[in-house]
Amino acid sequence: MADTLALFTSIGLSEQKAKETLKNEALSSSLKEAIAQAQRVSGSAGVAKATGTLLYTMVSRLKDSKRLAFLSDSIAQRKICTEQQLSAALDFVRDHPQDPINQKQFDEACGVGVVVTPEQIENAVEAVIQKHKEQLLKERYRFNMGLLMGEARTVLKWADGKAIKNEVDMQVLHLLGPKTEADLEKKSKVNLRTVFLEHVCWVVMCLCCLGLEVEAEGKSLMDQLRGEALKFHKPGENFKTEGYVVTPKTMEMLKKHLDETGGQIRTRFPPEPNGILHIGHAKAINFNFGYAKANNGICFLRYDDTNPEKEEEKYFTAIKEMVEWLGYTPYAVTHASDHFQKLYDLAMDLIRRGHAYVCHQKVDELKGHNIAQSPWRDRPIEESLVLFERMKNGLFAEAEATLRMKMVMEDGKLDPVAYRIKYTPHHRSGDEWCIYPTYDYTHCLCDSIENITHSLCTKEFQSRRSAYYWLCNALDLYCPVQWEYGRLNLTYTVVSKRKIIKLVDTGVVRDWDDPRLFTLTALRRRGFPPEAINNFCARVGVTVSQTTTEPHLLEACVRDFLNETAPRAMAILEPLKVTITNLPEGSKSEVQVPNFPANEAKGSHMVPFSATIFIEQSDFKEVMEKGYKRLTPEQPVGLRHAGYVISVQKVIKDAQGKVVELQVSCCSSEAAEKPKAFIHWVSQPLACEVRLYERLFIHKNPEDPSEVPNGFLSDINPNSLNTISNALVDTSVKGAKVLDKFQFERVGYFSVDPDSTEEKLVFNRTVTLKEDPGKV
């Protein structure tokens, strides 16, 4: 350890930096190898500090260790002398993984042997200063000198940075002369908000330069997916991705892939058909289909139907329906089961290559044991081939045998299962198969078969990435790139299929499409427009971090969309009868109501107006209260759109003292003093049912034992559904179809529920008009 520490300090590392390096075994080993290689080139002279610094930077950034000796030689021979040349060299070896390296191309790409003369530096800096001369003379030393450096650097790619800076300083001094007292004066105070915004812009710029993601307010998902927020590899350049495994067959397979796809972006959305999609899937759908669409590519809808015990036809239908509801059309609808025969053939090939074997140990027998010590792992290849065929022919009982792959995954689990026995008919292949492939085996191979370029999945699959690459490479197949992104989670809900089934089975909710859930079918039934869900996904952004979002952010997107698209109507949830005494009994007229009051060009509808109307009970108080602006015996109120102001003449109560009717007089709003408020009303209305929804769970995280010790079923909000059976709505909604949407003025946004009949409409409240201030 002491010898290695001395070695690292001898090349210029500080003692602290050397100690930190020793803690990283892989980095330490690579650095020792690089130093040894450099010493073989330089001989007994040792390694100079400048060379040592470049060696350290090189091993810290190098992804392909087989290039370590080549780059160490280039640095020791002083072909690579600067940070700029080293960055170019690292980019070159990343982009050229195959042997041998073309030395001429490498030298040209890295500026090897390029000499930048003082005259070239002087001329380039002079040209840059001349370009900005007018602004320099105006702003003098307050001008951003970094701009001059940056432009000169662009022209003088391989020049020494210090030499450029010295030349810039000298020519600026020659142009402006020494700093004056005015130059040295402190800047006057500026608006703090401006400073803050400039700082934010600078931070954003820096993050972008570092390749980090920045969410831009108002930027559409399509804009994000065209490349502003994501910097994915180009088709055929998979090997440029960090962590991608390059084999002797990689470049050949990539060329074949490009020949077959023409360089087209290809993604896939691969749901399991054993449940209904939820809000988290909406992000995945937008990401997969959206990224392909934004880049003129294609996206497959591929069902991962490898577990026949849990799959039902209704899930297949609902999944496709939800994808199309969100506005996307799959290039093709495929199934993992389409490839059952090919997957079986590949499994046989995997065994022949010595990468898989038939195992007779059950899962519970393997817990706590290293499967590498299992006697089945080293059984002869021919024996495993015979046994695997016997598995296929139904000669073993379930759990009596599995096919395992000889690999180690990131999470430490060894030898994952590739095939297991299930004597369950498959919805597509019937009884043809009694062995079914697992996700770890199937997913990457189907991606390869379909020539997927970007295998986009949520962060929890990161631990399976090594298995993904290993299997494709073990079979010498085209290997796509797996990219992980942060899953979208919402508070106050559960999306687990198992837990939703419990909610349904215990009667807490009616079914998967109960509007209190956050499945996509439930959101559709509640009246959430697909455009609003897509906008929400865009606002959340495509980040790599796990995000937990409040439902009110989704609801805000819904309000924004419905405000522009849902025509207005008037509805009364708790009716109070009002008789207008100075209108003749039986008098009828019609009132014109704009569909969108803020834009009357979008049309209007007519509603009846007669001597009997109904208003909300909450719009009348018998006893005046401070701040109350609606109807009281002392305070008149206006009727929206009707052109009348009404005043209370008499309050009628039932035997229990409850107000059941008001007798009022009316006058034209033009003749009356302007009232403090206008209220909505209905006349000759339709009876309807209205369902008001609140959060299904009381706590933010119903699955968290620290918040809900007795489990999520104990956290149900008893007021999550309030059904009003005899609400009233104006006649403009007559003939509305299922899922038609309206804004009930002053009440909220509502959608027609599938339970509606010709005799009686049923409305679900989608969202309130404004966010409840009591919500967190």
CSV table of C-alpha atoms in Angstrom, one decimal, residues 435-687:
chain,number,residue,atom,x,y,z
A,435,ILE,CA,-42.6,-24.5,-20.7
A,436,TYR,CA,-42.6,-20.7,-20.7
A,437,PRO,CA,-39.7,-18.2,-20.8
A,438,THR,CA,-39.2,-15.6,-18.1
A,439,TYR,CA,-38.9,-11.9,-18.4
A,440,ASP,CA,-35.1,-11.9,-18.0
A,441,TYR,CA,-34.8,-14.3,-20.9
A,442,THR,CA,-37.6,-13.1,-23.2
A,443,HIS,CA,-37.4,-9.3,-23.0
A,444,CYS,CA,-34.0,-8.6,-24.5
A,445,LEU,CA,-34.3,-11.3,-27.1
A,446,CYS,CA,-37.7,-9.9,-28.4
A,447,ASP,CA,-36.1,-6.4,-28.5
A,448,SER,CA,-33.3,-7.9,-30.6
A,449,ILE,CA,-35.7,-9.7,-32.9
A,450,GLU,CA,-37.7,-6.6,-33.5
A,451,ASN,CA,-34.5,-4.5,-34.0
A,452,ILE,CA,-35.4,-2.1,-31.2
A,453,THR,CA,-32.9,0.8,-31.0
A,454,HIS,CA,-33.8,2.2,-27.6
A,455,SER,CA,-35.2,-0.2,-24.9
A,456,LEU,CA,-36.7,2.3,-22.5
A,457,CYS,CA,-37.7,1.1,-19.1
A,458,THR,CA,-38.2,2.4,-15.5
A,459,LYS,CA,-35.4,2.6,-13.0
A,460,GLU,CA,-36.2,-0.6,-11.2
A,461,PHE,CA,-35.0,-2.6,-14.2
A,462,GLN,CA,-31.5,-1.1,-14.0
A,463,SER,CA,-30.4,-4.1,-12.0
A,464,ARG,CA,-31.3,-6.3,-15.0
A,465,ARG,CA,-29.3,-4.4,-17.5
A,466,SER,CA,-26.3,-6.6,-17.3
A,467,ALA,CA,-28.5,-9.7,-17.9
A,468,TYR,CA,-30.0,-7.9,-20.9
A,469,TYR,CA,-26.5,-7.3,-22.5
A,470,TRP,CA,-25.1,-10.6,-21.4
A,471,LEU,CA,-27.8,-12.7,-23.1
A,472,CYS,CA,-27.7,-10.9,-26.4
A,473,ASN,CA,-24.0,-11.2,-26.5
A,474,ALA,CA,-23.8,-14.8,-25.3
A,475,LEU,CA,-25.9,-15.7,-28.4
A,476,ASP,CA,-24.1,-13.3,-30.8
A,477,LEU,CA,-27.3,-11.4,-31.5
A,478,TYR,CA,-27.9,-7.7,-32.2
A,479,CYS,CA,-28.0,-6.0,-28.7
A,480,PRO,CA,-30.2,-2.9,-28.3
A,481,VAL,CA,-29.4,-0.3,-25.6
A,482,GLN,CA,-31.4,-0.3,-22.4
A,483,TRP,CA,-32.1,3.2,-21.0
A,484,GLU,CA,-33.7,3.6,-17.6
A,485,TYR,CA,-35.8,6.6,-16.5
A,486,GLY,CA,-37.6,7.6,-13.3
A,487,ARG,CA,-41.0,6.0,-12.6
A,488,LEU,CA,-43.9,8.3,-12.1
A,489,ASN,CA,-45.6,7.9,-8.7
A,490,LEU,CA,-48.6,9.7,-7.3
A,491,THR,CA,-49.4,10.3,-3.6
A,492,TYR,CA,-52.8,9.3,-2.1
A,493,THR,CA,-53.1,6.2,-4.3
A,494,VAL,CA,-52.0,2.7,-5.0
A,495,VAL,CA,-51.3,1.3,-8.5
A,496,SER,CA,-50.2,-2.2,-7.6
A,497,LYS,CA,-52.4,-4.8,-9.5
A,498,ARG,CA,-52.5,-7.0,-6.4
A,499,LYS,CA,-53.7,-4.1,-4.2
A,500,ILE,CA,-56.3,-2.9,-6.7
A,501,ILE,CA,-57.7,-6.4,-6.9
A,502,LYS,CA,-58.0,-6.3,-3.1
A,503,LEU,CA,-59.9,-3.0,-3.3
A,504,VAL,CA,-62.2,-4.5,-5.9
A,505,ASP,CA,-62.7,-7.9,-4.0
A,506,THR,CA,-63.4,-6.1,-0.7
A,507,GLY,CA,-66.0,-3.8,-2.3
A,508,VAL,CA,-64.1,-0.6,-1.6
A,509,VAL,CA,-64.3,0.2,-5.3
A,510,ARG,CA,-66.5,-1.1,-8.0
A,511,ASP,CA,-63.9,-2.3,-10.5
A,512,TRP,CA,-60.7,-1.3,-12.2
A,513,ASP,CA,-62.4,1.7,-13.7
A,514,ASP,CA,-63.8,3.1,-10.5
A,515,PRO,CA,-63.1,6.9,-10.9
A,516,ARG,CA,-61.4,7.1,-7.5
A,517,LEU,CA,-58.5,5.0,-8.8
A,518,PHE,CA,-55.6,6.1,-11.0
A,519,THR,CA,-55.9,3.4,-13.6
A,520,LEU,CA,-56.2,4.9,-17.1
A,521,THR,CA,-59.7,3.4,-17.5
A,522,ALA,CA,-60.7,5.0,-14.2
A,523,LEU,CA,-59.3,8.4,-15.2
A,524,ARG,CA,-61.1,8.2,-18.5
A,525,ARG,CA,-64.4,7.3,-16.8
A,526,ARG,CA,-63.9,10.2,-14.4
A,527,GLY,CA,-63.6,12.5,-17.4
A,528,PHE,CA,-59.8,13.2,-17.5
A,529,PRO,CA,-59.1,14.1,-21.2
A,530,PRO,CA,-56.2,12.1,-22.7
A,531,GLU,CA,-54.6,15.4,-23.8
A,532,ALA,CA,-54.5,16.6,-20.2
A,533,ILE,CA,-52.7,13.4,-19.2
A,534,ASN,CA,-50.2,13.8,-21.9
A,535,ASN,CA,-49.6,17.4,-20.9
A,536,PHE,CA,-49.1,16.3,-17.3
A,537,CYS,CA,-46.5,13.8,-18.5
A,538,ALA,CA,-44.7,16.6,-20.4
A,539,ARG,CA,-44.8,18.8,-17.3
A,540,VAL,CA,-43.4,16.1,-15.1
A,541,GLY,CA,-40.6,15.7,-17.7
A,542,VAL,CA,-38.4,12.8,-18.7
A,543,THR,CA,-36.1,12.5,-15.7
A,544,VAL,CA,-33.9,9.7,-14.5
A,545,SER,CA,-34.9,10.2,-10.9
A,546,GLN,CA,-37.9,8.7,-9.3
A,547,THR,CA,-40.6,11.3,-9.0
A,548,THR,CA,-43.5,11.3,-6.6
A,549,THR,CA,-46.1,13.9,-7.6
A,550,GLU,CA,-49.2,15.3,-6.0
A,551,PRO,CA,-52.5,14.6,-7.7
A,552,HIS,CA,-53.4,18.3,-7.8
A,553,LEU,CA,-50.7,18.8,-10.5
A,554,LEU,CA,-52.5,16.4,-12.7
A,555,GLU,CA,-55.8,18.0,-11.9
A,556,ALA,CA,-54.4,21.4,-12.8
A,557,CYS,CA,-53.6,20.1,-16.3
A,558,VAL,CA,-57.2,18.8,-16.5
A,559,ARG,CA,-58.6,22.2,-15.6
A,560,ASP,CA,-56.4,23.9,-18.1
A,561,PHE,CA,-57.6,21.7,-20.9
A,562,LEU,CA,-61.3,21.6,-19.9
A,563,ASN,CA,-61.5,25.3,-19.5
A,564,GLU,CA,-60.9,25.6,-23.2
A,565,THR,CA,-62.9,22.6,-24.4
A,566,ALA,CA,-65.8,21.9,-22.0
A,567,PRO,CA,-69.0,23.9,-22.8
A,568,ARG,CA,-70.8,25.6,-19.9
A,569,ALA,CA,-74.1,24.4,-18.5
A,570,MET,CA,-75.9,25.2,-15.3
A,571,ALA,CA,-76.6,22.5,-12.7
A,572,ILE,CA,-78.0,22.5,-9.1
A,573,LEU,CA,-76.8,19.9,-6.7
A,574,GLU,CA,-78.9,20.8,-3.7
A,575,PRO,CA,-82.0,22.4,-5.1
A,576,LEU,CA,-84.1,25.2,-3.4
A,577,LYS,CA,-87.3,26.1,-5.2
A,578,VAL,CA,-87.8,29.8,-6.1
A,579,THR,CA,-91.1,31.2,-7.3
A,580,ILE,CA,-91.0,34.6,-9.1
A,581,THR,CA,-94.3,36.2,-8.1
A,582,ASN,CA,-94.3,39.1,-10.5
A,583,LEU,CA,-94.0,36.8,-13.5
A,584,PRO,CA,-97.3,35.4,-14.8
A,585,GLU,CA,-97.8,31.8,-13.9
A,586,GLY,CA,-97.1,29.7,-16.9
A,587,SER,CA,-95.0,32.4,-18.6
A,588,LYS,CA,-92.1,30.9,-20.5
A,589,SER,CA,-89.1,32.4,-22.3
A,590,GLU,CA,-85.7,31.4,-23.4
A,591,VAL,CA,-82.3,32.7,-22.3
A,592,GLN,CA,-79.2,32.5,-24.5
A,593,VAL,CA,-76.2,31.1,-22.6
A,594,PRO,CA,-72.7,31.2,-24.2
A,595,ASN,CA,-70.9,27.9,-24.4
A,596,PHE,CA,-67.7,29.7,-23.5
A,597,PRO,CA,-68.3,33.1,-21.8
A,598,ALA,CA,-64.7,34.2,-22.5
A,599,ASN,CA,-65.1,33.5,-26.2
A,600,GLU,CA,-68.7,34.0,-27.4
A,601,ALA,CA,-67.6,33.2,-31.0
A,602,LYS,CA,-67.6,29.5,-29.9
A,603,GLY,CA,-71.4,29.4,-29.8
A,604,SER,CA,-74.2,29.4,-27.4
A,605,HIS,CA,-77.3,27.4,-26.3
A,606,MET,CA,-80.8,28.3,-25.2
A,607,VAL,CA,-82.3,27.3,-21.8
A,608,PRO,CA,-85.9,27.9,-20.7
A,609,PHE,CA,-86.8,30.5,-18.1
A,610,SER,CA,-90.1,30.5,-16.2
A,611,ALA,CA,-91.7,31.7,-13.0
A,612,THR,CA,-90.3,28.7,-11.2
A,613,ILE,CA,-86.6,28.2,-10.9
A,614,PHE,CA,-84.2,26.3,-8.7
A,615,ILE,CA,-81.0,27.6,-7.0
A,616,GLU,CA,-78.4,26.1,-4.7
A,617,GLN,CA,-79.4,25.9,-1.1
A,618,SER,CA,-76.1,27.4,-0.2
A,619,ASP,CA,-76.9,30.5,-2.3
A,620,PHE,CA,-79.5,31.6,0.3
A,621,LYS,CA,-79.1,32.5,4.0
A,622,GLU,CA,-82.1,33.5,6.1
A,623,VAL,CA,-79.8,35.4,8.5
A,624,MET,CA,-77.2,37.7,7.0
A,625,GLU,CA,-73.6,37.0,7.8
A,626,LYS,CA,-70.6,39.2,7.4
A,627,GLY,CA,-68.9,38.8,4.0
A,628,TYR,CA,-71.8,36.8,2.5
A,629,LYS,CA,-72.7,38.2,-0.9
A,630,ARG,CA,-75.5,36.0,-2.1
A,631,LEU,CA,-79.2,36.0,-1.5
A,632,THR,CA,-80.7,37.0,1.9
A,633,PRO,CA,-84.0,38.7,2.8
A,634,GLU,CA,-82.1,42.0,2.9
A,635,GLN,CA,-79.8,41.4,0.0
A,636,PRO,CA,-80.9,40.8,-3.7
A,637,VAL,CA,-78.8,38.8,-6.1
A,638,GLY,CA,-78.5,38.6,-9.9
A,639,LEU,CA,-79.3,35.5,-12.0
A,640,ARG,CA,-76.5,34.6,-14.4
A,641,HIS,CA,-77.3,35.2,-18.1
A,642,ALA,CA,-81.0,35.9,-17.4
A,643,GLY,CA,-80.8,39.7,-17.1
A,644,TYR,CA,-82.8,39.7,-13.8
A,645,VAL,CA,-82.1,40.6,-10.2
A,646,ILE,CA,-84.3,38.9,-7.6
A,647,SER,CA,-85.3,40.0,-4.1
A,648,VAL,CA,-86.9,37.8,-1.4
A,649,GLN,CA,-90.5,38.5,-0.6
A,650,LYS,CA,-91.3,35.4,1.5
A,651,VAL,CA,-89.5,32.5,3.1
A,652,ILE,CA,-91.6,29.2,3.2
A,653,LYS,CA,-90.6,26.5,5.7
A,654,ASP,CA,-91.7,22.9,6.3
A,655,ALA,CA,-93.0,21.5,9.7
A,656,GLN,CA,-89.4,21.0,10.9
A,657,GLY,CA,-88.4,24.6,10.1
A,658,LYS,CA,-86.4,23.9,7.0
A,659,VAL,CA,-86.5,26.4,4.2
A,660,VAL,CA,-88.3,24.6,1.2
A,661,GLU,CA,-89.2,27.6,-1.0
A,662,LEU,CA,-88.6,31.2,-1.6
A,663,GLN,CA,-91.1,33.7,-3.1
A,664,VAL,CA,-89.2,36.5,-4.8
A,665,SER,CA,-89.8,39.4,-7.1
A,666,CYS,CA,-87.6,40.2,-10.1
A,667,CYS,CA,-86.6,43.3,-12.0
A,668,SER,CA,-84.4,43.9,-15.0
A,669,SER,CA,-80.7,44.0,-14.1
A,670,GLU,CA,-80.4,47.3,-16.1
A,671,ALA,CA,-83.0,49.0,-13.9
A,672,ALA,CA,-81.7,47.6,-10.5
A,673,GLU,CA,-78.7,48.6,-8.6
A,674,LYS,CA,-75.8,46.2,-9.4
A,675,PRO,CA,-76.0,43.2,-7.0
A,676,LYS,CA,-73.0,42.0,-5.1
A,677,ALA,CA,-73.2,38.6,-6.8
A,678,PHE,CA,-74.7,36.6,-9.6
A,679,ILE,CA,-75.8,33.0,-9.0
A,680,HIS,CA,-76.6,30.2,-11.4
A,681,TRP,CA,-80.1,28.6,-11.6
A,682,VAL,CA,-82.2,26.1,-13.6
A,683,SER,CA,-85.7,26.2,-14.9
A,684,GLN,CA,-87.7,23.2,-16.2
A,685,PRO,CA,-84.6,21.2,-15.7
A,686,LEU,CA,-83.6,17.5,-16.2
A,687,ALA,CA,-83.2,15.3,-13.1
